[in-house]
mmCIF file of C-alpha atoms in Angstrom:
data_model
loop_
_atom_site.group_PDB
_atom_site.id
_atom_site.type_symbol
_atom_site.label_atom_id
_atom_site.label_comp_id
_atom_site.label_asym_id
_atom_site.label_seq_id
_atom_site.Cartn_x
_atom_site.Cartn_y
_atom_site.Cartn_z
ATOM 1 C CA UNK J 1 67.287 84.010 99.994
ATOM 2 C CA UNK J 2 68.638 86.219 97.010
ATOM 3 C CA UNK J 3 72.385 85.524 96.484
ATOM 4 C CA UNK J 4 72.672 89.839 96.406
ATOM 5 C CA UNK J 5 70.725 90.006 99.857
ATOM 6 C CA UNK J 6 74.235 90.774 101.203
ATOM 7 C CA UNK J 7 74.142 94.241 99.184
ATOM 8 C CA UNK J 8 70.992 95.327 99.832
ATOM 9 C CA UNK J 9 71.905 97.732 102.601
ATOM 10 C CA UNK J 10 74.681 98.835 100.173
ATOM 11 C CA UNK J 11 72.647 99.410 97.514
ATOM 12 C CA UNK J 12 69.464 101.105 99.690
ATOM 13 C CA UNK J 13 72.000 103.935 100.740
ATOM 14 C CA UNK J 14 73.142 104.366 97.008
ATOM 15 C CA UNK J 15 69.340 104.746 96.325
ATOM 16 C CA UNK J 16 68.782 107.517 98.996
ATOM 17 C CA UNK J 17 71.795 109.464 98.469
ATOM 18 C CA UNK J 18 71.077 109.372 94.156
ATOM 19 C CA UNK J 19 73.514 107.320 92.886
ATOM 20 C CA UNK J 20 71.189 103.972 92.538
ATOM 21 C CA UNK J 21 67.985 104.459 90.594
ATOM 22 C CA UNK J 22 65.760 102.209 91.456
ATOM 23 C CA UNK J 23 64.138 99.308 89.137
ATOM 24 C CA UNK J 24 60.701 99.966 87.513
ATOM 25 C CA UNK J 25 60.672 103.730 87.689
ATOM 26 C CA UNK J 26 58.196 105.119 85.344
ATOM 27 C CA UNK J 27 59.556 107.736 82.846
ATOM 28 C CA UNK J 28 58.668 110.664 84.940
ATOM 29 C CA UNK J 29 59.990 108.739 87.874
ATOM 30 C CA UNK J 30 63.015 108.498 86.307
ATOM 31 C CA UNK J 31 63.224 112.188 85.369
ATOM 32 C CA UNK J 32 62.422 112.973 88.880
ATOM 33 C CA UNK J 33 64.888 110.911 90.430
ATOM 34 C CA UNK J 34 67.823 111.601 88.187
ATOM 35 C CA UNK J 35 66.996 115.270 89.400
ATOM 36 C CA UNK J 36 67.085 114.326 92.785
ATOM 37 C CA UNK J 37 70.264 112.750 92.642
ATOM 38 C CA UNK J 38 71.605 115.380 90.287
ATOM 39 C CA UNK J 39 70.440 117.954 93.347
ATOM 40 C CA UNK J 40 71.777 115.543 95.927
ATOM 41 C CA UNK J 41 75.622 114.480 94.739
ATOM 42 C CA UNK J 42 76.119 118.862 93.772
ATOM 43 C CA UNK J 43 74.908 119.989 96.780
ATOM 44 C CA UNK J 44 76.275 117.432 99.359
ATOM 45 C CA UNK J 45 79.080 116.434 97.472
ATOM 46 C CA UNK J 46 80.317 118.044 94.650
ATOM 47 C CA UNK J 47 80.169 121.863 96.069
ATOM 48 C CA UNK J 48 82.374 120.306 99.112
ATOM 49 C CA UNK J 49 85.035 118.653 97.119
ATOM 50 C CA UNK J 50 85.365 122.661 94.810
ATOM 51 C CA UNK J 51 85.297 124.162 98.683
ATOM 52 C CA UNK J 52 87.692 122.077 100.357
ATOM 53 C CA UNK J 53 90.085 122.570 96.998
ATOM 54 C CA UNK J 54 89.899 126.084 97.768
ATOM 55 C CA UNK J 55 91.052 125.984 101.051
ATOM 56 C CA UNK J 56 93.720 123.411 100.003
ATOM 57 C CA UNK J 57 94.660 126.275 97.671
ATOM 58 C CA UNK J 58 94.220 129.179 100.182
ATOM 59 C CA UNK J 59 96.639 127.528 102.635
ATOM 60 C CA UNK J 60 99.282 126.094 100.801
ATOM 61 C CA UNK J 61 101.957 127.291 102.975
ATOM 62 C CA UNK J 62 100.631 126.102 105.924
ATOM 63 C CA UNK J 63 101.506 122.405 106.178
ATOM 64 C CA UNK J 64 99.216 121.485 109.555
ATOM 65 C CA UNK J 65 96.005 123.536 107.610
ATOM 66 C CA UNK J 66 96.239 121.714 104.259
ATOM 67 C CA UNK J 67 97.083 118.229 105.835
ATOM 68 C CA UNK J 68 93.281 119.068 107.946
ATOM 69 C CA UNK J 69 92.099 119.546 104.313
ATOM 70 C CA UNK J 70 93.812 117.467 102.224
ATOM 71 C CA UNK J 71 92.979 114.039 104.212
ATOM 72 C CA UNK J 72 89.213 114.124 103.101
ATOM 73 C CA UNK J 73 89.793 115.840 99.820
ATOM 74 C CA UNK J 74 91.715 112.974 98.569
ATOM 75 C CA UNK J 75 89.319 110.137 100.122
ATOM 76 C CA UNK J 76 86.377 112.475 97.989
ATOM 77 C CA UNK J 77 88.458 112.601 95.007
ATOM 78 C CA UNK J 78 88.488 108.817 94.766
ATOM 79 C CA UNK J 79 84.823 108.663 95.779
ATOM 80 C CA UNK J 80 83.853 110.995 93.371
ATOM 81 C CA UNK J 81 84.959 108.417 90.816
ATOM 82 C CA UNK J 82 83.143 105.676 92.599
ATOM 83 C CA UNK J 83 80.382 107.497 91.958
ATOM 84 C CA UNK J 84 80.946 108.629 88.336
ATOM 85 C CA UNK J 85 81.700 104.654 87.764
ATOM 86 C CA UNK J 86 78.908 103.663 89.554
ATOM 87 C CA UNK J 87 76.372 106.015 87.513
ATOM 88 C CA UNK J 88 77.738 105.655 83.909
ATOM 89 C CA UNK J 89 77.930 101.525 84.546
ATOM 90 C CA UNK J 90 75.121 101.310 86.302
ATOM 91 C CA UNK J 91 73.202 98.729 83.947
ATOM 92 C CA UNK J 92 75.936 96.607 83.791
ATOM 93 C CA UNK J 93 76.524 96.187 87.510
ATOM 94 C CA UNK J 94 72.552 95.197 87.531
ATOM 95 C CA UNK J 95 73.295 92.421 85.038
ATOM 96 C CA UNK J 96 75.873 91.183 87.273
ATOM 97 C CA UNK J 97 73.757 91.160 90.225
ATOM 98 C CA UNK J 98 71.059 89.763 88.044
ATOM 99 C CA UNK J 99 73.710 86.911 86.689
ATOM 100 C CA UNK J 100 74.046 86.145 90.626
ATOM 101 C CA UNK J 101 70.871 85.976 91.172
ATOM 102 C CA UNK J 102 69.919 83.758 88.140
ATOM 103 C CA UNK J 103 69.819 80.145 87.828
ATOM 104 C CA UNK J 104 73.231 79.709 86.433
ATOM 105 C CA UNK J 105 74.725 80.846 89.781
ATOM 106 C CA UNK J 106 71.698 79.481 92.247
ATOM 107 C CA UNK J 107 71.632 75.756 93.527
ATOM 108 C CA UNK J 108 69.069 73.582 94.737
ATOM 109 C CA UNK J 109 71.112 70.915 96.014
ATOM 110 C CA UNK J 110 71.066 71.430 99.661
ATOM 111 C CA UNK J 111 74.843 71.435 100.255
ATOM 112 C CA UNK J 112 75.590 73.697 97.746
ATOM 113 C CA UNK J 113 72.615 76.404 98.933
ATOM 114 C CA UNK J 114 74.127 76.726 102.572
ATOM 115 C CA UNK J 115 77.555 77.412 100.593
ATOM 116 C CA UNK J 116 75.941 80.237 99.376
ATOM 117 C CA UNK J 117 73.522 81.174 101.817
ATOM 118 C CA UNK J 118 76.195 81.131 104.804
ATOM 119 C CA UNK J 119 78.508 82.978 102.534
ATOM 120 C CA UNK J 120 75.505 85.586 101.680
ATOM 121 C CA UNK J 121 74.517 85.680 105.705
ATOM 122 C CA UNK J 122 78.185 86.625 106.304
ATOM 123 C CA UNK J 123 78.911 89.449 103.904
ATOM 124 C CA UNK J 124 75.704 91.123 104.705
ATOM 125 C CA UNK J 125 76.502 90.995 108.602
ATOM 126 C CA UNK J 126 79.926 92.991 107.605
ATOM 127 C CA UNK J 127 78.580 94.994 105.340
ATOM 128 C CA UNK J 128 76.029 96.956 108.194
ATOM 129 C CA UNK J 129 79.320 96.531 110.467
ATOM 130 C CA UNK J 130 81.009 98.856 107.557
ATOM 131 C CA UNK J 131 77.342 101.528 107.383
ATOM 132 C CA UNK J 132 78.047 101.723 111.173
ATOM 133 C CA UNK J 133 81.346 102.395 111.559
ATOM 134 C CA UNK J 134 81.066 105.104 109.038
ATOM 135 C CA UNK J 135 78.299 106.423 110.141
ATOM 136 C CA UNK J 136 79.932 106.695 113.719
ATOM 137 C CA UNK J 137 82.964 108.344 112.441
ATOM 138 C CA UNK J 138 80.874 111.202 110.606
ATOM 139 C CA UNK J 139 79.129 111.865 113.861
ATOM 140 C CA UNK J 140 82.455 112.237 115.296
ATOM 141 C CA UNK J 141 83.596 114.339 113.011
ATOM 142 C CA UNK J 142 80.656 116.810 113.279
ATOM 143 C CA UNK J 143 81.220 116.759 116.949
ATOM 144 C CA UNK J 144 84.778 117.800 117.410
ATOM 145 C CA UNK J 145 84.604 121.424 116.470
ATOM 146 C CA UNK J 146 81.862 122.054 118.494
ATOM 147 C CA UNK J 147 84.225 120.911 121.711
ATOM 148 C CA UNK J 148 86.781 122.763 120.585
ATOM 149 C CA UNK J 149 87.223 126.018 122.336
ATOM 150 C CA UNK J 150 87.150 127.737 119.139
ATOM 151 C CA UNK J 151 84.504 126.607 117.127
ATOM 152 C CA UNK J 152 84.916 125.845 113.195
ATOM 153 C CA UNK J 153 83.079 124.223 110.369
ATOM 154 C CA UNK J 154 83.424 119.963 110.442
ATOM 155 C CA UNK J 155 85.189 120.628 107.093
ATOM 156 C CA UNK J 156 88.359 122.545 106.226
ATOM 157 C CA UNK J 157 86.607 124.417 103.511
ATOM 158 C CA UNK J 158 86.860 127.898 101.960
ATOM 159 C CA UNK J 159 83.722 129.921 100.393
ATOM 160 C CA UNK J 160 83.594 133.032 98.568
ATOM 161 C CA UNK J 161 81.453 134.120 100.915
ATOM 162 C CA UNK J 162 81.439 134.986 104.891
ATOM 163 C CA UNK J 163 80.315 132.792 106.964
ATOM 164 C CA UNK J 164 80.914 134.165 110.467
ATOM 165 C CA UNK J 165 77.259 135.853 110.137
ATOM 166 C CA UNK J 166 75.094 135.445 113.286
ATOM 167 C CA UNK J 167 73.086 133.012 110.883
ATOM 168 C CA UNK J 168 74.533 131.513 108.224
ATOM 169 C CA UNK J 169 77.367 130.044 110.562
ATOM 170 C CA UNK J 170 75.067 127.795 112.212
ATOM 171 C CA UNK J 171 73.808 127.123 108.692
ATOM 172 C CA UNK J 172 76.622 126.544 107.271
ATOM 173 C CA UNK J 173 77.656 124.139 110.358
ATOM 174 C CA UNK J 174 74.935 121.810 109.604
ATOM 175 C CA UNK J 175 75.449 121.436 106.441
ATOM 176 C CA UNK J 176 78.893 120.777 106.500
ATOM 177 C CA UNK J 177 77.974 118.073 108.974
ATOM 178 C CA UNK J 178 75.506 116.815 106.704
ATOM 179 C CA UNK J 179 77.917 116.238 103.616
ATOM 180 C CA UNK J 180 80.318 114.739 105.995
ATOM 181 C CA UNK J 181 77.706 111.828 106.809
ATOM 182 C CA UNK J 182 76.311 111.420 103.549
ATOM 183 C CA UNK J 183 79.716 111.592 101.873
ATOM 184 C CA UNK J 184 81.229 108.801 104.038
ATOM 185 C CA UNK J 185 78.447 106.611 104.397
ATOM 186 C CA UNK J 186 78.155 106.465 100.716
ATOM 187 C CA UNK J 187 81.304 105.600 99.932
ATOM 188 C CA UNK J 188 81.138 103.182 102.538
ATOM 189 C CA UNK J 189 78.404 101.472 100.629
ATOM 190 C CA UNK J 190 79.914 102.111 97.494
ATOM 191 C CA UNK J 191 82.918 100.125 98.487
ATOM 192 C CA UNK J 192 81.077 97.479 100.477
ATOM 193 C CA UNK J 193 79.055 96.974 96.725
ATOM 194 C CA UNK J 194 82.422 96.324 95.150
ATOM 195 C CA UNK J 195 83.575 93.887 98.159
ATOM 196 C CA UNK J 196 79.953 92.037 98.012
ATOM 197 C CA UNK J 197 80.127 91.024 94.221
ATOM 198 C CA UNK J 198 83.889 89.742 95.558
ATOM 199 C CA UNK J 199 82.443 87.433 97.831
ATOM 200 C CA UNK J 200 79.719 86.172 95.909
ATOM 201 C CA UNK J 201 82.322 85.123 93.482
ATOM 202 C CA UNK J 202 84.486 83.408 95.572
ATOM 203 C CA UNK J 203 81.370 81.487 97.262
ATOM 204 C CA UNK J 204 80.501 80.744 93.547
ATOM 205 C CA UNK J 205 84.160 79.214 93.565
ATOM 206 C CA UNK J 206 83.213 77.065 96.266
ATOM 207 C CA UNK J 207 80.402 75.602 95.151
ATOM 208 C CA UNK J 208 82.244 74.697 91.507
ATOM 209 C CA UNK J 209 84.924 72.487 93.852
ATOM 210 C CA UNK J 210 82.012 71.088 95.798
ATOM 211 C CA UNK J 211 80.581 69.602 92.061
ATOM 212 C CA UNK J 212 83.922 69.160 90.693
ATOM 213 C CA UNK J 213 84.602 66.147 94.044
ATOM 214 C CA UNK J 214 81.378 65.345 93.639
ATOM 215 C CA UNK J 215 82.200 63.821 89.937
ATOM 216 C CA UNK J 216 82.837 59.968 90.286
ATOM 217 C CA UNK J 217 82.028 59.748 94.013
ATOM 218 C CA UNK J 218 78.171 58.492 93.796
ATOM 219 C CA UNK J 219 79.092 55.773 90.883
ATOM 220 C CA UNK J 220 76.979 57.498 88.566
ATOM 221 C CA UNK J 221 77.730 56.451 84.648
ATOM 222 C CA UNK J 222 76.915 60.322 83.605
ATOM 223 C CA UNK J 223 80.379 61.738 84.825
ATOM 224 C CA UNK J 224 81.351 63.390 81.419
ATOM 225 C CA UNK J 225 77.758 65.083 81.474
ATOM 226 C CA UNK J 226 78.915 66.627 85.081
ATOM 227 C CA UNK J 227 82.518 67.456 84.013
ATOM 228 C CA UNK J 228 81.154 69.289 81.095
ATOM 229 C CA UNK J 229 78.806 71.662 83.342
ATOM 230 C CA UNK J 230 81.145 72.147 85.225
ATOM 231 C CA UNK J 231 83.530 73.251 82.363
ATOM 232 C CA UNK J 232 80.493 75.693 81.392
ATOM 233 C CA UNK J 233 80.246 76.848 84.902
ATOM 234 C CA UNK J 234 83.618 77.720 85.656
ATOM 235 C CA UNK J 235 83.962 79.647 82.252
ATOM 236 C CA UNK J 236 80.581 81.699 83.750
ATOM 237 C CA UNK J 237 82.538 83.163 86.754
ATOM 238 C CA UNK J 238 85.812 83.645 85.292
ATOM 239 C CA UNK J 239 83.504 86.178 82.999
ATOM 240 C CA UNK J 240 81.981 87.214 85.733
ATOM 241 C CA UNK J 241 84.814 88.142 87.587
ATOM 242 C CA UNK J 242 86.527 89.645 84.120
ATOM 243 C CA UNK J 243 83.413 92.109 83.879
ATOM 244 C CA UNK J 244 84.066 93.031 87.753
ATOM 245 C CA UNK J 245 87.310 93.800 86.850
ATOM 246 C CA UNK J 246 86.873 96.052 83.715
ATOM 247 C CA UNK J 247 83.864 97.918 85.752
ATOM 248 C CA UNK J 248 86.171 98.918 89.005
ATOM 249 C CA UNK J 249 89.474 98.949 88.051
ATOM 250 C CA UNK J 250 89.591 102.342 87.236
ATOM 251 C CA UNK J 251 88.282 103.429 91.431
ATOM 252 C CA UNK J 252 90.007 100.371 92.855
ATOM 253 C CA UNK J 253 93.758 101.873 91.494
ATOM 254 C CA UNK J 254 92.697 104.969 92.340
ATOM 255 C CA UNK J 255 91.889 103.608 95.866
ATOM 256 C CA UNK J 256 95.476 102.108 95.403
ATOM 257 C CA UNK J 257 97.235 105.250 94.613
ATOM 258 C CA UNK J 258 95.390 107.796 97.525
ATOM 259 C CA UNK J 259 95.166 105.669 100.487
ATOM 260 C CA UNK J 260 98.848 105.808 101.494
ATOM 261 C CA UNK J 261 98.906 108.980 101.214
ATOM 262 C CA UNK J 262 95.526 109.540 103.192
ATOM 263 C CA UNK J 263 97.344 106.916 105.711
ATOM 264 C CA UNK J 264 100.079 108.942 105.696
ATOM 265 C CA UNK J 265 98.532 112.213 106.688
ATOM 266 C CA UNK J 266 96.146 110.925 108.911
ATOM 267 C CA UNK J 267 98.686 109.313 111.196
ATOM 268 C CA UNK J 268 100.232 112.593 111.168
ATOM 269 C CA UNK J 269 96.846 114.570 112.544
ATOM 270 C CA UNK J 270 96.825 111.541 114.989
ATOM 271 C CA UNK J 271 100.532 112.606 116.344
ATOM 272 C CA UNK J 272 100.054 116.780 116.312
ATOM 273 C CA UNK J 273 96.703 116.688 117.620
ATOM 274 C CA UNK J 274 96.359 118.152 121.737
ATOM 275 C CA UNK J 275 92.399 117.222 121.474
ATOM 276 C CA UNK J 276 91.358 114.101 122.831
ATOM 277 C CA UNK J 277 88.157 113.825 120.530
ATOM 278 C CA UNK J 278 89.412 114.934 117.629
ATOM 279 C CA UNK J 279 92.470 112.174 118.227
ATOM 280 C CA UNK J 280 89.598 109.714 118.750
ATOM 281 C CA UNK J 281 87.684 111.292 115.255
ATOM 282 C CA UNK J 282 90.916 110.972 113.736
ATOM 283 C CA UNK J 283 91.685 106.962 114.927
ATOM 284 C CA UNK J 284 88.168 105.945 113.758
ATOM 285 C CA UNK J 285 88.763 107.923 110.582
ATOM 286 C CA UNK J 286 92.342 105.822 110.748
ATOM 287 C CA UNK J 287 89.870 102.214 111.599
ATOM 288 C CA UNK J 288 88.142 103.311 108.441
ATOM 289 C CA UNK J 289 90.596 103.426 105.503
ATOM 290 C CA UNK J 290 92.090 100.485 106.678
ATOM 291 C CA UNK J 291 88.588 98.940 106.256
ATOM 292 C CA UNK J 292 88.122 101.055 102.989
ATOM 293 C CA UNK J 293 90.972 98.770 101.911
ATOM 294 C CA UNK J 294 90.324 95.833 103.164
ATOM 295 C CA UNK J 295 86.984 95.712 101.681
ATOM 296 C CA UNK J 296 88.685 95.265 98.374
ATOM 297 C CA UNK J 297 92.261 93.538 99.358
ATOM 298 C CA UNK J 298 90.842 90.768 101.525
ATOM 299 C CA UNK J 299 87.969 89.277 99.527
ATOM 300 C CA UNK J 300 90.150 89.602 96.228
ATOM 301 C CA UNK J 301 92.434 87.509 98.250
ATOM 302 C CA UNK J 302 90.074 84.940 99.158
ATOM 303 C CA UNK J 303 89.025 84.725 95.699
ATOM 304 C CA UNK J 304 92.163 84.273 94.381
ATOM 305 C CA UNK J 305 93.260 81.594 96.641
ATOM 306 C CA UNK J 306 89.857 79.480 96.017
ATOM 307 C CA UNK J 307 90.210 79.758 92.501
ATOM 308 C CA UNK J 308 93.972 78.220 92.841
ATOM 309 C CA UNK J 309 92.187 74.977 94.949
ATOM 310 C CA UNK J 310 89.988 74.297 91.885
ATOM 311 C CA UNK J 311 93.154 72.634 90.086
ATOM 312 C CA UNK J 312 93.034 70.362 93.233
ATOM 313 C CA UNK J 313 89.190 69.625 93.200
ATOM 314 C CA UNK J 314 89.581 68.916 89.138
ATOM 315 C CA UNK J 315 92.284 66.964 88.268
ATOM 316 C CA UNK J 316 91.354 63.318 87.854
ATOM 317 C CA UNK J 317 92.454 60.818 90.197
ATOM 318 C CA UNK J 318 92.031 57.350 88.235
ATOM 319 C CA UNK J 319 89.990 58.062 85.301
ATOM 320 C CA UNK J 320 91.906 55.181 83.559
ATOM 321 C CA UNK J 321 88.109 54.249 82.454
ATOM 322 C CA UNK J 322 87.326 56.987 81.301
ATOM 323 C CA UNK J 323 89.119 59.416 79.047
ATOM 324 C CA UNK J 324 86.642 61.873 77.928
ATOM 325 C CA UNK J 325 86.283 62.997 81.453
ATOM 326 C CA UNK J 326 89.993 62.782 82.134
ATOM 327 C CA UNK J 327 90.407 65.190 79.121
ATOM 328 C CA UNK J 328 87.649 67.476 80.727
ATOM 329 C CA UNK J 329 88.777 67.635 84.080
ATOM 330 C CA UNK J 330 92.144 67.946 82.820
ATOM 331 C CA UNK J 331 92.006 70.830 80.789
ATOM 332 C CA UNK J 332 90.040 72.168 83.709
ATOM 333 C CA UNK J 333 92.419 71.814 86.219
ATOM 334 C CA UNK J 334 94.913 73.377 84.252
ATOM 335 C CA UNK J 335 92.680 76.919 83.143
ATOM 336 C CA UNK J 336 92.728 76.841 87.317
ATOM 337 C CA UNK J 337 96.428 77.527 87.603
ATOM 338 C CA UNK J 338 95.763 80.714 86.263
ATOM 339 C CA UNK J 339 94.090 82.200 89.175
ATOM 340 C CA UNK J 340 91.220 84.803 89.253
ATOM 341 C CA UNK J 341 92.683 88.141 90.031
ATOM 342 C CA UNK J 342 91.597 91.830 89.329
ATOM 343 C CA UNK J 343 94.561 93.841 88.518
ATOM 344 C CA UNK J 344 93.388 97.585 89.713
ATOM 345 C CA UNK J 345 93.840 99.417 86.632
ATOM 346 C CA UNK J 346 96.570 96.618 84.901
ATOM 347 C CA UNK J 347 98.895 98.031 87.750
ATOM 348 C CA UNK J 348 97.959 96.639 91.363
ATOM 349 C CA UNK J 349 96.957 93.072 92.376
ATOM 350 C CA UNK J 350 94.073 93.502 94.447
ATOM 351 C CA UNK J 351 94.777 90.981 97.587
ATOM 352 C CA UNK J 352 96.706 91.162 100.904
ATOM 353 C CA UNK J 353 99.973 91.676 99.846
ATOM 354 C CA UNK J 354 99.273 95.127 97.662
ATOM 355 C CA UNK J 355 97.051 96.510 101.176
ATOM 356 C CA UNK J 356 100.595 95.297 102.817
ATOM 357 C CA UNK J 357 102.669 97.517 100.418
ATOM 358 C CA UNK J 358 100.187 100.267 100.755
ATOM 359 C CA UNK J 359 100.603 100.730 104.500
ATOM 360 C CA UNK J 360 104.278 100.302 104.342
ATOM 361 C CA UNK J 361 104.307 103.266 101.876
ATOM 362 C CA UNK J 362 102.415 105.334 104.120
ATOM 363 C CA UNK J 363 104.699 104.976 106.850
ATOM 364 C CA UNK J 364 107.638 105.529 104.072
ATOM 365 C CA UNK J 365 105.519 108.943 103.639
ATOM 366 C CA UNK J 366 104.774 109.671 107.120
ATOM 367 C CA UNK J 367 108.551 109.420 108.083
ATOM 368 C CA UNK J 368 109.652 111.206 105.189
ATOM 369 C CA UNK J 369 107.387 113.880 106.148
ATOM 370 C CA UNK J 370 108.041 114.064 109.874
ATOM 371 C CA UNK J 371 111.769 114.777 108.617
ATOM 372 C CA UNK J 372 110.866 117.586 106.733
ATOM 373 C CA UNK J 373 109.092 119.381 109.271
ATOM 374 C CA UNK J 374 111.598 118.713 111.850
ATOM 375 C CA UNK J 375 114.308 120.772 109.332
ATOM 376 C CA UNK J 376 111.876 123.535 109.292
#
C-alpha cells in the first residue's frame, strides 16, 4: 500500500471537478483537460461566487438576506483560493506526494510499515467520512427551497437576467443545485488533501522515534551509522513539512480569518430560522466548518506534539562508550525542541488552540451581532 492511498478519494474528486490533471496526459490530453476544467471551475464555480456578490450587493440593507448570502460567499471566497493554490502549485504538491511515496519515507521493516500503513488506513477512512458529509449537506441544501412554501433558487444569487420564466427557473434550479454539490464537495477534498499530507507527516514522525529507541537496544556495534540516518531522516520531514507550509499557508490563514465569521452567521440562520429542514441544512452546514477546521487544526496538532516526543526518543541515555553517537543524538534531540508547526500565513498556529480561539470569536461575533439587531 502507497503511503498517499489515504488521498486518493481526495485527489479523484479534484480530477473530476478540473482542478487535478491527471499524470501521463498526452499534449492534446492536456489541452483538453485544462479546457475542461477551465469550463468546469467558470461555470460551476466562478459565475456563482460574481452572482452571489451581486446579491450580497443588491441587499445590503437587509441584514437576514445578505447573512443567507454571505455564509457561502465567504466559505467560496476561501475555496476559490484553494483552488487557485492548488492549480498554480500543482507540481510541487506531486513531488511531495511523490517524496511520500519514495523510498526515503517507505519502510520495510515490519514494525515500522504497520506505523504507516495503520496511519494511511485511518486517514483514508476519514477522509470518505469528510466526501460524505459534504456531499449530504449539498443535497440538503438543494432540498430546502423546494419544501419551502415559496420556492427559491438553493443559492442567494442575483442575475442580470429573469429567471421566473416558465423554463429557465427550473433550469436555473438545477444548476444552482449542481454548483452547490460540486462546490462543497471539492473543497471538502481540497481540504481533506491538505489534512492527508498532515498525517502522513506526523506518521513519518513516528516511525523516526521508533528508529531513534531502536539505536543501542539490539547490541549492534553500528549505532553511529543508525544515529546518522536518522539525523538525515529527520532533516527530510522537517523539509517536508517546511514545503507544506509555504504551499498552504496562504488558504489555511485565509481559512483562519473567514471561518468565525462563517461560524458566526451561520449560528445566527440556525436561531432566526421557523423551517425545520432548512435548521437541519443549516446544523450540517454548522457540522461542516467545524470539520473544515478541524481537518487542518487537529492533525497540525498531532504533528506538533510528535515532533516534541522526538527529543525524548533521541537523547542518549548512557552513551558513556560512545561519544560520536552521543554528539549525534544530542544535537538531535535538541533540533526536536523546536517543534514542527505551520504558521498559517506567519500569523496563526495551525493546532487546537487557534480552532479554540476561532470559535470563541465567532460567538464574540454572534453576540455582538444579536445586540445590534435587538437596538434596531
Amino acid at each position: 500500500m502507497k503511503n498517499s492511498q489515504c488521498l486518493a478519494s481526495s485527489i479523484a474528486v479534484m480530477k473530476y471537478s478540473g482542478v487535478w490533471k491527471p499524470d501521463g496526459l498526452s499534449y492534446r490530453g492536456e489541452i483538453a483537460y485544462k479546457i475542461f476544467g477551465f469550463v468546469t471551475q467558470v461555470l460551476f464555480f466562478y459565475f456563482i461566487i460574481l452572482a452571489e456578490i451581486g446579491y450580497v450587493f443588491t441587499f445590503l440593507d437587509n441584514v437576514e438576506r445578505m447573512v443567507d448570502a454571505a455564509v457561502l460567499l465567504l466559505s467560496h471566497l476561501v475555496q476559490a483560493v484553494k483552488v487557485m493554490t492548488i492549480i498554480l502549485r500543482q507540481e510541487r504538491i506531486k513531488r511531495m506526494i511523490a517524496m511520500v511515496d519514495g523510498p526515503a519515507f517507505t519502510k520495510s521493516d515490519p514494525k515500522l510499515k504497520t506505523i504507516l500503513e495503520s496511519a494511511t488506513r485511518l486517514a483514508a477512512i476519514v477522509g470518505n467520512i469528510v466526501l460524505c458529509s459534504a456531499c449530504t449537506t449539498s443535497i440538503f441544501w438543494g432540498i430546502v427551497p423546494a419544501l419551502n412554501p415559496e420556492l427559491t433558487l438553493p443559492l442567494r444569487t442575483a442575475y442580470p437576467f429573469d429567471i421566473h420564466g416558465t423554463f429557465i427557473f427550473p433550469a436555473m434550479y438545477a444548476y444552482s443545485s449542481i454548483s452547490v454539490t460540486v462546490a462543497g464537495v471539492g473543497d471538502a477534498a481540497e481540504n481533506f488533501l491538505v489534512s492527508g499530507l498532515f498525517t502522513l507527516a506526523s506518521a513519518q514522525v513516528d516511525v523516526l522515534r521508533e528508529e531513534l529507541k531502536a539505536i543501542g537496544a539490539d547490541g549492534c556495534t553500528d549505532n553511529f551509522k543508525k544515529a546518522t540516518l536518522c539525523v538525515k531522516y529527520h532533516q527530510r520531514i522537517i523539509r517536508y513539512v517546511e514545503e507544506m507550509a509555504d504551499i498552504f499557508g496562504l488558504p489555511m490563514l485565509c481559512q483562519f480569518v473567514t471561518t468565525s465569521v462563517v461560524i458566526c452567521m451561520t449560528i445566527y440562520k440556525i436561531t432566526v430560522t421557523q423551517e425545520p429542514v432548512e435548521m437541519v441544512t443549516m446544523v450540517f452546514y454548522l457540522m461542516c466548518v467545524f470539520m473544515e477546521l478541524l481537518m487542518y487544526c487537529y492533525p497540525g496538532d498531532v504533528l506538533l506534539n510528535k515532533s516534541l516526543l522526538v527529543s525524548e526518543a533521541a537523547y542518549p541515555n548512557d552513551w558513556s562508550g560512545d561519544k560520536q553517537t552521543s554528539r549525534v543524538l544530542l544535537l538531535t534531540a535538541l533540533r526536536a525542541q523546536r517543534p514542527l508547526a505551520i504558521d498559517a500565513g506567519g500569523l496563526f498556529r495551525v493546532c487546537l488552540p487557534t480552532a479554540a480561539a476561532v470559535v470563541q470569536t465567532s460567538y464574540s461575533y454572534y453576540a455582538l451581532l444579536r445586540q445590534q439587531l435587538a437596538k434596531e
